[in-house]
Amino acid sequence: MSRIDRRHLHPAGTTVVTSYPDTMTPPQSTGDVDLLRRFPVVGFCGYSGSGKTTLIASLVPELCARGLQVAVIKQDSHGLRVDHPGTDSDRLFQAGAEVLIQDATQSLLRRHHHADALPLTTCLTSRIAQLATTVDLILVEGHKRAPLPRKLWLCGPDGAGPPADINDFQASLDWHADRHRAALAVIDACLAETMASTPCYAGILIGGNSRRMGHPKHLMNIAGRSWLEHLVDTARSHCQDCVILGPGTVPDTLAALPRLPDAPEAGPGPLRGLRAAVRWAPHASWLLIACDLPHLSPQALDWLLSQRRPGIHAIIPHLADSPHPEPLLAWYSPRLAPAIEQ
């Protein structure tokens, strides 16, 4: 059997991934459910003819119009027919090669499904985790036995419900119901839950040379405390934890905080610190704070974090009297990690 991964970059920002047929699904795993709950994924299940594709196709334009990047994982129980027999790409695949075909607007990665491949559920979980690093929402069509934490069952014209041995659906949507509206409500709840559960860490950059001051900026004193101590206290009330980014001396009072060395790749110092942060906690969002902001207020962080919305991958303030935005007092979503690496 072959596995075909098809990524079509829709002009509105949709990515479509087609997975191999569901031939044998292992029992549900509680661990998979707990892992998948961290990701913005909603499943649409039902028998053939229940309208799964029609419903998803009606949802995608509306979701993309909101600015969301959407991926669809589609199960095909009848076998995949994407490439055409006799084409150059099919000949190369039949010869044993993994084949990547691309043009200016889309790409197709066709891979062999080897006998020792991971079980379908494990593969699906891995693929969802991979997609969740770059998209805001994943819609899964089919895979009714997969341990998705949010699944809808679509009844066909005959009203047939799910198999008797599957009872983990959030709701069954009748053929004559307003399924578009019901699905949007589930999607909105999923996006809100995922955003609220995504941890936010504060990364405080201390790696500057302070050549003009002749003294490390983060150790400068204000009201009997270092700038760094003040920033940590300010950020702690807004984040799960604070992390020190970069080399330098740290006061004994902060010795227990996690510290990350700069990523070794060339580039501006702050970018090396941010890159180290997202590698350390790739599924967290990051509040990046430069160490030379001794008057940073809780109100400023309140405002910054209140701007978060599904589909927004970074919040970078631009002060009215400054020609440039402020990327070193900014919030970065985990969806921005690939761009930070690039």
mmCIF file with all atom_site columns, C-alpha atoms in Angstrom, residues 154-248:
data_model
loop_
_atom_site.group_PDB
_atom_site.id
_atom_site.type_symbol
_atom_site.label_atom_id
_atom_site.label_alt_id
_atom_site.label_comp_id
_atom_site.label_asym_id
_atom_site.label_entity_id
_atom_site.label_seq_id
_atom_site.pdbx_PDB_ins_code
_atom_site.Cartn_x
_atom_site.Cartn_y
_atom_site.Cartn_z
_atom_site.occupancy
_atom_site.B_iso_or_equiv
_atom_site.pdbx_formal_charge
_atom_site.auth_seq_id
_atom_site.auth_comp_id
_atom_site.auth_asym_id
_atom_site.auth_atom_id
_atom_site.pdbx_PDB_model_num
ATOM 1  C CA . LEU A 1 154 ? -22.893 13.302 10.942 1.00 0.00 ? 154 LEU A CA 1
ATOM 2  C CA . CYS A 1 155 ? -26.074 11.312 10.411 1.00 0.00 ? 155 CYS A CA 1
ATOM 3  C CA . GLY A 1 156 ? -26.979 10.462 6.835  1.00 0.00 ? 156 GLY A CA 1
ATOM 4  C CA . PRO A 1 157 ? -30.453 10.808 5.263  1.00 0.00 ? 157 PRO A CA 1
ATOM 5  C CA . ASP A 1 158 ? -31.433 7.538  6.938  1.00 0.00 ? 158 ASP A CA 1
ATOM 6  C CA . GLY A 1 159 ? -30.555 8.946  10.383 1.00 0.00 ? 159 GLY A CA 1
ATOM 7  C CA . ALA A 1 160 ? -28.013 6.214  11.129 1.00 0.00 ? 160 ALA A CA 1
ATOM 8  C CA . GLY A 1 161 ? -26.007 6.908  14.251 1.00 0.00 ? 161 GLY A CA 1
ATOM 9  C CA . PRO A 1 162 ? -22.445 5.855  15.065 1.00 0.00 ? 162 PRO A CA 1
ATOM 10 C CA . PRO A 1 163 ? -21.428 2.223  15.586 1.00 0.00 ? 163 PRO A CA 1
ATOM 11 C CA . ALA A 1 164 ? -22.555 0.853  18.937 1.00 0.00 ? 164 ALA A CA 1
ATOM 12 C CA . ASP A 1 165 ? -18.972 0.363  20.144 1.00 0.00 ? 165 ASP A CA 1
ATOM 13 C CA . ILE A 1 166 ? -17.977 4.027  19.653 1.00 0.00 ? 166 ILE A CA 1
ATOM 14 C CA . ASN A 1 167 ? -19.409 6.511  22.139 1.00 0.00 ? 167 ASN A CA 1
ATOM 15 C CA . ASP A 1 168 ? -16.864 9.337  22.287 1.00 0.00 ? 168 ASP A CA 1
ATOM 16 C CA . PHE A 1 169 ? -18.623 11.821 19.995 1.00 0.00 ? 169 PHE A CA 1
ATOM 17 C CA . GLN A 1 170 ? -19.448 15.271 21.331 1.00 0.00 ? 170 GLN A CA 1
ATOM 18 C CA . ALA A 1 171 ? -22.678 15.380 19.362 1.00 0.00 ? 171 ALA A CA 1
ATOM 19 C CA . SER A 1 172 ? -24.620 13.710 16.577 1.00 0.00 ? 172 SER A CA 1
ATOM 20 C CA . LEU A 1 173 ? -25.793 16.156 13.924 1.00 0.00 ? 173 LEU A CA 1
ATOM 21 C CA . ASP A 1 174 ? -29.039 15.264 12.197 1.00 0.00 ? 174 ASP A CA 1
ATOM 22 C CA . TRP A 1 175 ? -29.241 15.417 8.403  1.00 0.00 ? 175 TRP A CA 1
ATOM 23 C CA . HIS A 1 176 ? -31.792 18.268 8.567  1.00 0.00 ? 176 HIS A CA 1
ATOM 24 C CA . ALA A 1 177 ? -30.090 20.240 11.364 1.00 0.00 ? 177 ALA A CA 1
ATOM 25 C CA . ASP A 1 178 ? -28.122 23.456 10.863 1.00 0.00 ? 178 ASP A CA 1
ATOM 26 C CA . ARG A 1 179 ? -24.878 21.516 10.872 1.00 0.00 ? 179 ARG A CA 1
ATOM 27 C CA . HIS A 1 180 ? -22.787 24.461 9.693  1.00 0.00 ? 180 HIS A CA 1
ATOM 28 C CA . ARG A 1 181 ? -23.761 26.514 12.735 1.00 0.00 ? 181 ARG A CA 1
ATOM 29 C CA . ALA A 1 182 ? -23.369 23.583 15.132 1.00 0.00 ? 182 ALA A CA 1
ATOM 30 C CA . ALA A 1 183 ? -19.920 22.750 13.769 1.00 0.00 ? 183 ALA A CA 1
ATOM 31 C CA . LEU A 1 184 ? -18.777 26.377 14.050 1.00 0.00 ? 184 LEU A CA 1
ATOM 32 C CA . ALA A 1 185 ? -19.807 26.406 17.715 1.00 0.00 ? 185 ALA A CA 1
ATOM 33 C CA . VAL A 1 186 ? -17.662 23.326 18.376 1.00 0.00 ? 186 VAL A CA 1
ATOM 34 C CA . ILE A 1 187 ? -14.756 24.821 16.423 1.00 0.00 ? 187 ILE A CA 1
ATOM 35 C CA . ASP A 1 188 ? -14.974 28.128 18.305 1.00 0.00 ? 188 ASP A CA 1
ATOM 36 C CA . ALA A 1 189 ? -14.995 26.295 21.636 1.00 0.00 ? 189 ALA A CA 1
ATOM 37 C CA . CYS A 1 190 ? -12.017 24.209 20.512 1.00 0.00 ? 190 CYS A CA 1
ATOM 38 C CA . LEU A 1 191 ? -10.017 27.292 19.499 1.00 0.00 ? 191 LEU A CA 1
ATOM 39 C CA . ALA A 1 192 ? -10.810 29.068 22.775 1.00 0.00 ? 192 ALA A CA 1
ATOM 40 C CA . GLU A 1 193 ? -9.913  25.997 24.844 1.00 0.00 ? 193 GLU A CA 1
ATOM 41 C CA . THR A 1 194 ? -6.655  25.457 22.983 1.00 0.00 ? 194 THR A CA 1
ATOM 42 C CA . MET A 1 195 ? -5.588  29.078 23.290 1.00 0.00 ? 195 MET A CA 1
ATOM 43 C CA . ALA A 1 196 ? -6.415  29.162 27.004 1.00 0.00 ? 196 ALA A CA 1
ATOM 44 C CA . SER A 1 197 ? -4.514  25.935 27.671 1.00 0.00 ? 197 SER A CA 1
ATOM 45 C CA . THR A 1 198 ? -1.381  26.909 25.738 1.00 0.00 ? 198 THR A CA 1
ATOM 46 C CA . PRO A 1 199 ? 1.247   27.787 28.356 1.00 0.00 ? 199 PRO A CA 1
ATOM 47 C CA . CYS A 1 200 ? 2.842   31.218 28.201 1.00 0.00 ? 200 CYS A CA 1
ATOM 48 C CA . TYR A 1 201 ? 6.455   31.592 29.311 1.00 0.00 ? 201 TYR A CA 1
ATOM 49 C CA . ALA A 1 202 ? 8.346   34.837 29.779 1.00 0.00 ? 202 ALA A CA 1
ATOM 50 C CA . GLY A 1 203 ? 11.786  34.846 28.193 1.00 0.00 ? 203 GLY A CA 1
ATOM 51 C CA . ILE A 1 204 ? 13.996  37.661 29.505 1.00 0.00 ? 204 ILE A CA 1
ATOM 52 C CA . LEU A 1 205 ? 17.010  38.493 27.328 1.00 0.00 ? 205 LEU A CA 1
ATOM 53 C CA . ILE A 1 206 ? 20.209  39.372 29.185 1.00 0.00 ? 206 ILE A CA 1
ATOM 54 C CA . GLY A 1 207 ? 22.854  38.778 26.510 1.00 0.00 ? 207 GLY A CA 1
ATOM 55 C CA . GLY A 1 208 ? 23.766  42.351 25.509 1.00 0.00 ? 208 GLY A CA 1
ATOM 56 C CA . ASN A 1 209 ? 27.341  43.644 25.842 1.00 0.00 ? 209 ASN A CA 1
ATOM 57 C CA . SER A 1 210 ? 26.306  46.976 27.457 1.00 0.00 ? 210 SER A CA 1
ATOM 58 C CA . ARG A 1 211 ? 29.308  48.705 25.914 1.00 0.00 ? 211 ARG A CA 1
ATOM 59 C CA . ARG A 1 212 ? 27.918  52.199 26.487 1.00 0.00 ? 212 ARG A CA 1
ATOM 60 C CA . MET A 1 213 ? 27.048  51.570 30.131 1.00 0.00 ? 213 MET A CA 1
ATOM 61 C CA . GLY A 1 214 ? 30.178  49.635 31.013 1.00 0.00 ? 214 GLY A CA 1
ATOM 62 C CA . HIS A 1 215 ? 28.068  47.419 33.270 1.00 0.00 ? 215 HIS A CA 1
ATOM 63 C CA . PRO A 1 216 ? 25.538  44.628 32.498 1.00 0.00 ? 216 PRO A CA 1
ATOM 64 C CA . LYS A 1 217 ? 22.204  46.319 31.992 1.00 0.00 ? 217 LYS A CA 1
ATOM 65 C CA . HIS A 1 218 ? 20.185  43.626 33.719 1.00 0.00 ? 218 HIS A CA 1
ATOM 66 C CA . LEU A 1 219 ? 22.171  44.207 36.940 1.00 0.00 ? 219 LEU A CA 1
ATOM 67 C CA . MET A 1 220 ? 21.537  47.956 37.027 1.00 0.00 ? 220 MET A CA 1
ATOM 68 C CA . ASN A 1 221 ? 19.821  49.019 40.236 1.00 0.00 ? 221 ASN A CA 1
ATOM 69 C CA . ILE A 1 222 ? 16.413  50.580 40.741 1.00 0.00 ? 222 ILE A CA 1
ATOM 70 C CA . ALA A 1 223 ? 14.875  51.019 44.201 1.00 0.00 ? 223 ALA A CA 1
ATOM 71 C CA . GLY A 1 224 ? 17.413  48.614 45.690 1.00 0.00 ? 224 GLY A CA 1
ATOM 72 C CA . ARG A 1 225 ? 16.798  45.802 43.209 1.00 0.00 ? 225 ARG A CA 1
ATOM 73 C CA . SER A 1 226 ? 18.273  44.841 39.850 1.00 0.00 ? 226 SER A CA 1
ATOM 74 C CA . TRP A 1 227 ? 16.385  45.509 36.657 1.00 0.00 ? 227 TRP A CA 1
ATOM 75 C CA . LEU A 1 228 ? 16.256  41.758 36.085 1.00 0.00 ? 228 LEU A CA 1
ATOM 76 C CA . GLU A 1 229 ? 14.599  41.089 39.461 1.00 0.00 ? 229 GLU A CA 1
ATOM 77 C CA . HIS A 1 230 ? 12.013  43.756 38.736 1.00 0.00 ? 230 HIS A CA 1
ATOM 78 C CA . LEU A 1 231 ? 11.218  42.274 35.316 1.00 0.00 ? 231 LEU A CA 1
ATOM 79 C CA . VAL A 1 232 ? 10.893  38.753 36.677 1.00 0.00 ? 232 VAL A CA 1
ATOM 80 C CA . ASP A 1 233 ? 8.484   39.909 39.391 1.00 0.00 ? 233 ASP A CA 1
ATOM 81 C CA . THR A 1 234 ? 6.417   41.813 36.817 1.00 0.00 ? 234 THR A CA 1
ATOM 82 C CA . ALA A 1 235 ? 6.257   38.910 34.363 1.00 0.00 ? 235 ALA A CA 1
ATOM 83 C CA . ARG A 1 236 ? 5.572   36.145 36.902 1.00 0.00 ? 236 ARG A CA 1
ATOM 84 C CA . SER A 1 237 ? 1.982   37.204 37.441 1.00 0.00 ? 237 SER A CA 1
ATOM 85 C CA . HIS A 1 238 ? 1.293   36.866 33.716 1.00 0.00 ? 238 HIS A CA 1
ATOM 86 C CA . CYS A 1 239 ? 3.123   33.649 32.804 1.00 0.00 ? 239 CYS A CA 1
ATOM 87 C CA . GLN A 1 240 ? 3.544   30.069 33.957 1.00 0.00 ? 240 GLN A CA 1
ATOM 88 C CA . ASP A 1 241 ? 7.276   30.572 34.406 1.00 0.00 ? 241 ASP A CA 1
ATOM 89 C CA . CYS A 1 242 ? 10.167  32.912 33.623 1.00 0.00 ? 242 CYS A CA 1
ATOM 90 C CA . VAL A 1 243 ? 13.244  31.804 31.702 1.00 0.00 ? 243 VAL A CA 1
ATOM 91 C CA . ILE A 1 244 ? 16.538  33.678 31.464 1.00 0.00 ? 244 ILE A CA 1
ATOM 92 C CA . LEU A 1 245 ? 17.828  33.823 27.894 1.00 0.00 ? 245 LEU A CA 1
ATOM 93 C CA . GLY A 1 246 ? 21.512  34.375 27.225 1.00 0.00 ? 246 GLY A CA 1
ATOM 94 C CA . PRO A 1 247 ? 24.811  34.445 29.124 1.00 0.00 ? 247 PRO A CA 1
ATOM 95 C CA . GLY A 1 248 ? 25.631  36.691 32.052 1.00 0.00 ? 248 GLY A CA 1
#
